[in-house]
CSV table of C-alpha atoms in Angstrom, one decimal:
chain,number,residue,atom,x,y,z
A,258,MET,CA,182.7,9.4,59.9
A,259,SER,CA,184.7,6.5,58.2
A,260,THR,CA,183.6,3.0,57.8
A,261,ALA,CA,186.4,1.8,60.7
A,262,ALA,CA,185.6,4.9,62.4
A,263,ALA,CA,182.3,4.3,62.7
A,264,ILE,CA,182.6,0.3,63.5
A,265,ARG,CA,185.0,1.3,66.0
A,266,ALA,CA,182.4,3.9,67.4
A,267,TYR,CA,179.6,0.9,67.8
A,268,ARG,CA,179.0,0.1,71.3
A,269,GLY,CA,176.0,-2.3,71.0
A,270,PRO,CA,176.2,-6.3,71.3
A,271,ALA,CA,179.3,-7.5,69.5
A,272,VAL,CA,178.2,-9.7,67.4
A,273,PHE,CA,176.2,-7.2,65.6
A,274,SER,CA,179.1,-4.4,65.4
A,275,ILE,CA,179.7,-5.7,61.9
A,276,GLY,CA,178.0,-7.7,58.8
A,277,LEU,CA,180.4,-10.9,59.3
A,278,ARG,CA,179.8,-11.6,62.5
A,279,PRO,CA,176.1,-13.2,62.9
A,280,PHE,CA,176.0,-14.3,59.4
A,281,PHE,CA,179.2,-16.3,59.0
A,282,LEU,CA,179.3,-18.0,62.8
A,283,PHE,CA,174.9,-19.2,62.2
A,284,SER,CA,174.9,-19.6,58.4
A,285,ALA,CA,178.2,-22.2,59.0
A,286,LEU,CA,176.2,-23.8,62.4
A,287,TRP,CA,172.9,-24.1,60.1
A,288,SER,CA,175.1,-25.4,57.2
A,289,ALA,CA,176.7,-28.3,59.9
A,290,ILE,CA,172.7,-28.9,60.8
A,291,ALA,CA,171.0,-28.7,57.5
A,292,ALA,CA,173.1,-31.3,55.9
A,293,PRO,CA,172.9,-34.6,57.9
A,294,LEU,CA,169.1,-33.5,58.6
A,295,TRP,CA,168.6,-34.1,55.3
A,296,VAL,CA,171.4,-37.4,54.9
A,297,TYR,CA,169.1,-39.0,57.6
A,298,ALA,CA,165.8,-38.0,55.8
A,299,PHE,CA,167.0,-39.2,52.6
A,300,LEU,CA,168.3,-42.7,53.9
A,301,ASN,CA,165.3,-43.3,56.2
A,302,GLY,CA,162.4,-41.8,54.3
A,303,GLY,CA,161.4,-38.7,56.3
A,304,PRO,CA,159.6,-35.7,55.2
A,305,VAL,CA,163.1,-33.2,54.1
A,306,GLY,CA,163.5,-33.5,50.8
A,307,LEU,CA,166.0,-32.7,48.1
A,308,GLY,CA,164.4,-29.4,47.2
A,309,TRP,CA,164.9,-28.4,51.0
A,310,HIS,CA,168.5,-29.5,51.0
A,311,VAL,CA,169.3,-28.2,47.5
A,312,HIS,CA,167.9,-24.7,48.4
A,313,GLU,CA,168.9,-24.7,52.3
A,314,MET,CA,172.6,-25.4,50.9
A,315,LEU,CA,172.3,-23.0,48.0
A,316,PHE,CA,170.1,-19.7,49.3
A,317,GLY,CA,170.1,-20.7,53.3
A,318,TYR,CA,173.4,-21.1,53.8
A,319,ALA,CA,175.8,-19.6,50.6
A,320,GLY,CA,172.9,-17.0,50.7
A,321,GLY,CA,173.7,-15.8,54.4
A,322,ILE,CA,177.5,-16.1,53.6
A,323,ILE,CA,177.0,-13.7,50.9
A,324,VAL,CA,175.1,-11.2,52.9
A,325,GLY,CA,177.6,-11.5,55.6
A,326,PHE,CA,180.4,-10.7,53.2
A,327,LEU,CA,178.8,-8.3,51.5
A,328,LEU,CA,177.6,-6.1,54.5
A,329,THR,CA,181.6,-5.6,55.5
A,330,ALA,CA,183.1,-5.4,52.2
A,331,VAL,CA,181.0,-3.1,50.4
A,332,PRO,CA,181.3,0.1,52.9
A,333,ASN,CA,184.7,-0.1,52.4
A,334,TRP,CA,184.5,0.0,48.3
A,335,THR,CA,182.1,2.3,48.5
A,336,GLY,CA,183.5,4.4,51.7
A,337,ARG,CA,179.9,5.0,53.2
A,338,LEU,CA,178.6,3.7,56.8
A,339,PRO,CA,178.2,0.2,57.5
A,340,VAL,CA,175.3,-1.4,58.4
A,341,VAL,CA,175.2,-1.9,61.7
A,342,GLY,CA,173.4,-2.6,65.3
A,343,LEU,CA,169.6,-3.0,65.0
A,344,PRO,CA,169.4,-2.8,61.5
A,345,LEU,CA,171.5,-5.5,61.3
A,346,ALA,CA,170.1,-7.4,63.6
A,347,LEU,CA,166.7,-6.7,62.0
A,348,LEU,CA,168.4,-8.0,58.5
A,349,PHE,CA,169.8,-11.3,60.7
A,350,SER,CA,166.3,-11.9,62.0
A,351,LEU,CA,164.9,-12.1,58.4
A,352,TRP,CA,167.1,-14.5,57.4
A,353,LEU,CA,166.6,-16.9,60.8
A,354,ALA,CA,162.9,-16.3,59.6
A,355,GLY,CA,163.7,-17.2,56.5
A,356,ARG,CA,165.7,-20.7,57.9
A,357,ALA,CA,162.6,-21.3,60.2
A,358,ALA,CA,159.6,-20.6,57.0
A,359,MET,CA,161.8,-23.1,55.4
A,360,LEU,CA,162.1,-26.0,58.1
A,361,ALA,CA,158.5,-25.8,58.5
A,362,VAL,CA,157.6,-26.3,55.0
A,363,ALA,CA,159.6,-29.5,55.0
A,364,LEU,CA,157.9,-30.6,58.0
A,365,ASN,CA,154.7,-29.9,57.3
A,366,ALA,CA,152.3,-30.4,54.6
A,367,ASP,CA,149.7,-28.0,55.0
A,368,VAL,CA,152.2,-25.0,55.9
A,369,ALA,CA,153.7,-26.5,52.5
A,370,ALA,CA,150.4,-25.4,50.8
A,371,ALA,CA,151.0,-21.5,52.2
A,372,ALA,CA,152.5,-18.7,50.1
A,373,TRP,CA,154.0,-17.0,53.4
A,374,PRO,CA,157.2,-18.8,53.9
A,375,ALA,CA,158.2,-18.5,50.2
A,376,ALA,CA,157.5,-14.8,51.0
A,377,ILE,CA,159.4,-14.4,54.0
A,378,ASP,CA,162.3,-16.8,52.4
A,379,SER,CA,162.1,-14.3,49.5
A,380,LEU,CA,162.2,-11.0,51.0
A,381,PHE,CA,165.7,-11.0,52.9
A,382,LEU,CA,167.7,-11.7,49.4
A,383,PHE,CA,165.7,-8.5,47.8
A,384,ILE,CA,166.1,-6.4,50.7
A,385,MET,CA,170.0,-7.2,50.5
A,386,ALA,CA,170.0,-6.6,47.0
A,387,ALA,CA,168.3,-3.3,47.5
A,388,VAL,CA,171.2,-2.5,50.2
A,389,VAL,CA,173.8,-3.3,47.8
A,390,TRP,CA,172.1,-1.1,45.0
A,391,ARG,CA,171.6,1.9,47.3
A,392,GLU,CA,175.3,1.7,48.5
A,393,VAL,CA,176.9,1.1,45.3
A,394,LEU,CA,174.8,4.2,43.7
A,395,ALA,CA,175.4,6.4,46.3
A,396,GLY,CA,179.0,6.0,47.0
A,397,ARG,CA,179.5,6.3,43.0
A,398,ASN,CA,181.3,3.2,43.1
A,399,TRP,CA,180.0,2.0,39.2
A,400,ARG,CA,183.3,-1.0,39.6
A,401,ASN,CA,181.0,-2.8,41.7
A,402,LEU,CA,177.9,-2.4,39.8
A,403,PRO,CA,178.2,-6.5,38.5
A,404,VAL,CA,178.0,-7.2,42.1
A,405,ALA,CA,174.6,-5.6,42.6
A,406,MET,CA,173.4,-7.0,39.8
A,407,MET,CA,174.2,-10.5,40.6
A,408,VAL,CA,172.9,-10.5,43.9
A,409,THR,CA,169.6,-8.8,42.2
A,410,VAL,CA,169.7,-12.3,40.0
A,411,LEU,CA,170.2,-14.5,43.0
A,412,ALA,CA,167.1,-13.0,44.7
A,413,PHE,CA,165.2,-13.4,41.5
A,414,ALA,CA,166.0,-17.1,41.2
A,415,ASN,CA,165.4,-17.3,44.8
A,416,ALA,CA,162.0,-16.2,44.3
A,417,GLY,CA,161.7,-18.2,41.2
A,418,PHE,CA,162.8,-21.3,43.3
A,419,HIS,CA,160.0,-20.9,45.4
A,420,LEU,CA,157.3,-20.5,42.4
A,421,GLU,CA,159.0,-23.7,40.1
A,422,ALA,CA,159.3,-26.4,42.9
A,423,GLY,CA,155.7,-25.9,44.5
A,424,ALA,CA,154.8,-27.8,47.3
A,425,GLY,CA,158.3,-29.6,47.9
A,426,GLY,CA,159.6,-30.3,44.6
A,427,VAL,CA,163.1,-29.3,42.8
A,428,ALA,CA,163.5,-26.2,40.9
A,429,ASN,CA,165.9,-27.4,38.5
A,430,LEU,CA,165.9,-24.1,36.6
A,431,SER,CA,166.0,-21.9,39.7
A,432,THR,CA,168.9,-23.9,41.3
A,433,ARG,CA,170.8,-24.3,38.2
A,434,LEU,CA,170.4,-20.3,38.1
A,435,GLY,CA,171.5,-19.8,41.7
A,436,LEU,CA,174.5,-21.9,41.5
A,437,SER,CA,175.6,-20.2,38.5
A,438,VAL,CA,175.4,-16.8,40.1
A,439,VAL,CA,177.3,-17.8,43.1
A,440,SER,CA,179.8,-19.3,41.1
A,441,LEU,CA,180.2,-16.5,39.0
A,442,MET,CA,180.7,-14.3,42.3
A,443,ILE,CA,183.5,-17.0,43.1
A,444,ALA,CA,185.0,-15.9,39.5
A,445,LEU,CA,184.6,-12.2,39.9
A,446,ILE,CA,185.4,-11.8,44.3
A,447,GLY,CA,187.3,-14.6,44.4
A,448,GLY,CA,189.5,-13.4,41.6
A,449,ARG,CA,189.8,-10.2,43.0
A,450,VAL,CA,190.6,-11.0,47.1
A,451,THR,CA,193.0,-14.3,46.1
A,452,PRO,CA,195.5,-12.3,44.5
A,453,SER,CA,195.5,-9.3,46.4
A,454,PHE,CA,195.6,-11.4,49.5
A,455,THR,CA,198.9,-13.2,47.8
A,456,ARG,CA,200.4,-10.0,46.8
A,457,ASN,CA,199.8,-9.0,50.7
A,458,TRP,CA,201.8,-11.6,51.9
A,459,GLN,CA,204.3,-12.1,49.5
A,460,LEU,CA,205.1,-8.4,50.0
A,461,LYS,CA,206.3,-9.0,53.5
A,462,ARG,CA,208.3,-12.3,52.8
A,463,GLY,CA,209.9,-10.9,49.5
A,464,GLY,CA,208.3,-13.9,47.3
A,465,PRO,CA,207.0,-14.0,43.7
A,466,LEU,CA,204.2,-11.7,43.0
A,467,PRO,CA,200.9,-12.5,41.3
A,468,ALA,CA,200.1,-11.1,38.0
A,469,VAL,CA,198.3,-7.8,37.8
A,470,THR,CA,194.7,-8.1,36.8
A,471,GLY,CA,194.0,-6.9,33.2
A,472,ARG,CA,192.3,-8.0,29.8
A,473,PHE,CA,192.9,-11.6,30.3
A,474,ASP,CA,191.0,-11.9,33.4
A,475,THR,CA,188.1,-9.5,31.9
A,476,MET,CA,188.5,-12.1,29.4
A,477,THR,CA,188.3,-15.2,31.6
A,478,LEU,CA,185.3,-13.2,33.6
A,479,ILE,CA,182.9,-13.1,30.2
A,480,VAL,CA,183.5,-16.8,29.1
A,481,THR,CA,182.5,-17.9,32.1
A,482,ALA,CA,179.4,-15.7,32.8
A,483,ALA,CA,178.6,-17.1,29.2
A,484,GLY,CA,179.0,-20.8,30.2
A,485,LEU,CA,177.1,-20.7,33.3
A,486,LEU,CA,174.2,-18.6,31.4
A,487,ALA,CA,174.0,-21.2,28.7
A,488,TRP,CA,174.4,-24.1,31.0
A,489,SER,CA,171.7,-22.5,33.2
A,490,PHE,CA,169.0,-22.4,30.5
A,491,ALA,CA,170.3,-25.5,28.1
A,492,PRO,CA,172.7,-27.7,30.4
A,493,ALA,CA,172.9,-30.9,28.0
A,494,TYR,CA,173.5,-28.5,24.8
A,495,PRO,CA,177.1,-29.5,24.0
A,496,THR,CA,177.5,-25.7,22.4
A,497,ALA,CA,177.1,-25.2,26.2
A,498,GLY,CA,179.6,-27.9,27.3
A,499,MET,CA,182.5,-26.5,25.0
A,500,ILE,CA,182.0,-22.9,26.9
A,501,LEU,CA,182.4,-24.1,30.2
A,502,LEU,CA,185.3,-26.2,29.0
A,503,ALA,CA,186.9,-22.9,27.7
A,504,ALA,CA,186.0,-21.1,30.9
A,505,GLY,CA,187.4,-23.9,33.3
A,506,VAL,CA,191.0,-23.8,31.4
A,507,LEU,CA,191.1,-20.0,31.5
A,508,ASN,CA,190.2,-19.8,35.1
A,509,LEU,CA,193.1,-22.6,35.7
A,510,ILE,CA,195.7,-20.1,33.6
A,511,ARG,CA,194.3,-17.1,35.5
A,512,LEU,CA,194.5,-19.3,38.9
A,513,ALA,CA,198.4,-20.1,38.0
A,514,ARG,CA,199.1,-16.8,37.5
A,515,TRP,CA,198.5,-15.6,41.2
A,516,ARG,CA,201.6,-18.6,42.0
A,517,GLY,CA,199.8,-19.9,44.5
A,518,GLU,CA,202.6,-22.6,44.8
A,519,ALA,CA,204.3,-20.0,46.5
A,520,THR,CA,201.5,-20.0,49.2
A,521,LEU,CA,202.1,-22.8,50.8
A,522,ALA,CA,203.6,-22.1,53.7
A,523,GLU,CA,200.7,-20.0,54.8
A,524,PRO,CA,197.0,-22.0,54.7
A,525,LEU,CA,194.9,-18.9,55.6
A,526,VAL,CA,196.6,-17.6,51.9
A,527,ALA,CA,196.7,-20.8,50.2
A,528,ILE,CA,193.2,-22.3,50.9
A,529,LEU,CA,191.7,-19.3,48.6
A,530,HIS,CA,194.1,-20.8,46.1
A,531,LEU,CA,192.6,-24.0,46.7
A,532,GLY,CA,188.8,-23.0,47.0
A,533,TYR,CA,189.7,-21.2,43.2
A,534,LEU,CA,191.1,-24.7,42.0
A,535,TRP,CA,187.6,-26.0,42.8
A,536,LEU,CA,185.8,-23.9,40.7
A,537,THR,CA,188.2,-24.8,37.8
A,538,ALA,CA,187.2,-28.2,38.6
A,539,GLY,CA,183.6,-27.6,38.5
A,540,LEU,CA,183.6,-25.6,35.5
A,541,VAL,CA,185.4,-28.6,33.3
A,542,LEU,CA,183.5,-31.3,35.1
A,543,LEU,CA,179.9,-29.5,34.1
A,544,GLY,CA,181.4,-29.1,30.7
A,545,LEU,CA,182.5,-32.6,30.0
A,546,ALA,CA,178.7,-33.8,31.6
A,547,ALA,CA,177.2,-31.9,28.7
A,548,VAL,CA,179.9,-33.1,25.7
A,549,ALA,CA,180.1,-36.5,27.1
A,550,PRO,CA,177.0,-37.3,29.6
A,551,ALA,CA,177.6,-41.3,29.3
A,552,GLN,CA,181.1,-40.7,31.1
A,553,VAL,CA,180.5,-37.7,33.5
A,554,PRO,CA,177.3,-37.7,35.2
A,555,PRO,CA,176.0,-33.9,36.0
A,556,SER,CA,175.7,-34.1,39.5
A,557,VAL,CA,179.5,-34.7,39.5
A,558,GLY,CA,180.3,-31.1,38.3
A,559,VAL,CA,177.5,-29.8,40.3
A,560,HIS,CA,178.9,-31.4,43.3
A,561,ALA,CA,182.4,-30.0,42.7
A,562,LEU,CA,181.1,-26.4,42.5
A,563,THR,CA,179.0,-26.6,45.6
A,564,ALA,CA,180.7,-28.9,47.8
A,565,GLY,CA,184.3,-27.8,46.6
A,566,ALA,CA,183.9,-24.1,45.1
A,567,ILE,CA,181.5,-23.1,47.5
A,568,GLY,CA,182.3,-24.9,50.8
A,569,VAL,CA,186.1,-24.4,50.3
A,570,MET,CA,185.9,-21.0,48.9
A,571,THR,CA,183.3,-19.4,51.9
A,572,LEU,CA,185.4,-20.9,54.7
A,573,ALA,CA,188.6,-19.6,53.4
A,574,ILE,CA,186.6,-16.4,53.1
A,575,MET,CA,185.2,-16.8,56.5
A,576,THR,CA,188.5,-17.5,58.2
A,577,ARG,CA,190.6,-14.8,56.5
A,578,SER,CA,187.6,-12.2,57.1
A,579,SER,CA,186.8,-13.1,60.9
A,580,ARG,CA,190.7,-13.1,61.7
A,581,GLY,CA,191.2,-9.7,60.0
A,582,HIS,CA,188.1,-7.6,61.0
A,583,THR,CA,188.3,-8.8,64.5
A,584,GLY,CA,191.9,-7.8,65.0
A,585,ARG,CA,193.4,-11.4,65.3
A,586,PRO,CA,196.8,-12.0,63.1
A,587,LEU,CA,196.3,-13.1,60.3
A,588,THR,CA,197.9,-17.0,59.9
A,589,ALA,CA,196.1,-20.0,60.4
A,590,GLY,CA,196.0,-21.9,63.5
A,591,THR,CA,195.4,-25.5,64.0
A,592,ALA,CA,192.0,-25.3,64.4
A,593,ASP,CA,191.9,-23.5,60.8
A,594,VAL,CA,194.2,-26.5,59.0
A,595,LEU,CA,191.6,-28.7,60.6
A,596,ILE,CA,188.8,-26.7,59.0
A,597,TYR,CA,190.3,-26.7,55.6
A,598,GLY,CA,191.5,-30.5,55.9
A,599,LEU,CA,187.9,-31.5,56.5
A,600,ILE,CA,185.9,-29.7,54.0
A,601,ASN,CA,188.2,-30.3,51.1
A,602,ALA,CA,187.8,-34.3,52.1
A,603,ALA,CA,184.4,-33.5,52.1
A,604,ALA,CA,184.0,-32.4,48.7
A,605,LEU,CA,186.6,-34.9,47.1
A,606,THR,CA,184.5,-38.0,48.8
A,607,ARG,CA,181.1,-36.1,47.3
A,608,VAL,CA,182.3,-35.8,43.9
A,609,ALA,CA,183.8,-39.3,44.0
A,610,GLY,CA,180.6,-40.6,45.2
A,611,GLY,CA,179.0,-39.3,41.6
A,612,LEU,CA,181.4,-41.0,39.8
A,613,ILE,CA,181.5,-44.7,41.7
A,614,PRO,CA,177.4,-45.4,41.9
A,615,VAL,CA,178.4,-48.5,43.6
A,616,ALA,CA,179.6,-46.9,46.5
A,617,TYR,CA,177.2,-43.8,46.7
A,618,HIS,CA,175.8,-44.3,50.0
A,619,PRO,CA,178.6,-44.9,52.1
A,620,LEU,CA,180.7,-41.8,50.4
A,621,LEU,CA,177.6,-39.6,51.0
A,622,ILE,CA,177.6,-40.4,54.4
A,623,THR,CA,181.3,-39.8,55.0
A,624,SER,CA,180.7,-36.7,53.0
A,625,VAL,CA,178.4,-35.4,54.7
A,626,GLY,CA,179.9,-36.5,58.2
A,627,LEU,CA,183.0,-34.3,57.1
A,628,TRP,CA,180.9,-31.3,55.9
A,629,SER,CA,179.5,-31.0,59.2
A,630,ALA,CA,182.6,-31.5,61.1
A,631,ALA,CA,184.0,-28.4,59.3
A,632,PHE,CA,181.6,-26.6,59.9
A,633,LEU,CA,181.2,-27.4,63.6
A,634,ALA,CA,184.9,-26.9,63.8
A,635,PHE,CA,184.7,-23.1,62.6
A,636,VAL,CA,181.7,-22.8,64.9
A,637,ILE,CA,183.8,-23.7,67.6
A,638,SER,CA,187.0,-21.9,67.2
A,639,TYR,CA,185.2,-19.2,65.7
A,640,ALA,CA,182.2,-18.1,68.1
A,641,PRO,CA,184.5,-16.7,70.7
A,642,ILE,CA,186.2,-14.1,68.0
A,643,LEU,CA,183.1,-13.3,66.6
A,644,LEU,CA,181.0,-12.7,69.8
A,645,THR,CA,183.2,-10.5,71.6
A,646,PRO,CA,184.7,-7.2,70.7
A,647,ARG,CA,187.5,-6.5,68.4
A,648,LEU,CA,191.0,-6.8,70.2
A,649,GLY,CA,192.1,-3.5,70.8
A,650,ARG,CA,189.0,-1.5,69.9
A,651,GLY,CA,189.0,2.4,70.6
């Protein structure tokens, strides 16, 4: 049975018919709740600390989206059967348990001293890494070995976060390593889907086609990986900054080769280019922070990657994939344009907050409000799509 046939044959609850459905929907809902919860605690002295905020945005939200995407994409890559039904429900339940455990740690000092919340939360990504390795090796899909490796590193970074942070602290090394892995995934997977979707759209309308993937793309990925690895372990080292600056420039050239300016008529495609642009901005700003820290605070580059690259690119993938895998038209609606506008505004104001210290609090509140609105807009507009059967199933 093919991947598509297995999905069509499934007759259980629609939400567990494909990996993206539960993870995209509920990760978005969690993101919309978690960000304002932390800001409220930050401004009012509540128990939810910075460590919880960092972990839940990076490993909770982004981790959930990555898993939802890979559970949907890996079967197409390998030709093997997808994870659906009860196994998918159990994996999703483990993700939910991790969110509950981490919130319990944030709210309860006694729970924070226990080992079980970290174990529950860490188990999710390790199981997902095992699933990806099994599918890649069984399908002899050697092209995606780097993806399996990156999910594994992300799982270890998450486990390392708990060891490094202890009871309520911030895990700087593990956070940088996790952010680097997610950023590299955007460079690798975003570097596949963006030109691919652009090419498909342009072939229908006769526009200019993106450049074919080749050695330049490979070199760009190698330099990007080197820069992010150096930054993970030595964020203030000028040499790491220079490599990141080179990676940013190379990725900007790579992006220009995909002819994103020709996709402005279709926001569903253009947003992928804008998400990748945020990646290039984040790399450059991180590099500048290492080379000239007096002029560019490190937080500016970090938020360009988190609020910008991760926020924009995940919503770009979520909207495009949700439409494609549920039989909806591959064109953006009014709600999609609203989502894209809100998330980019959230990223811009978050980055601006690091550059304008005097306006930090107003810009922080504004950014979080826009961020939450973007994800709530996704939940409201896509819940009917993700909770109901695919159009024309049969």
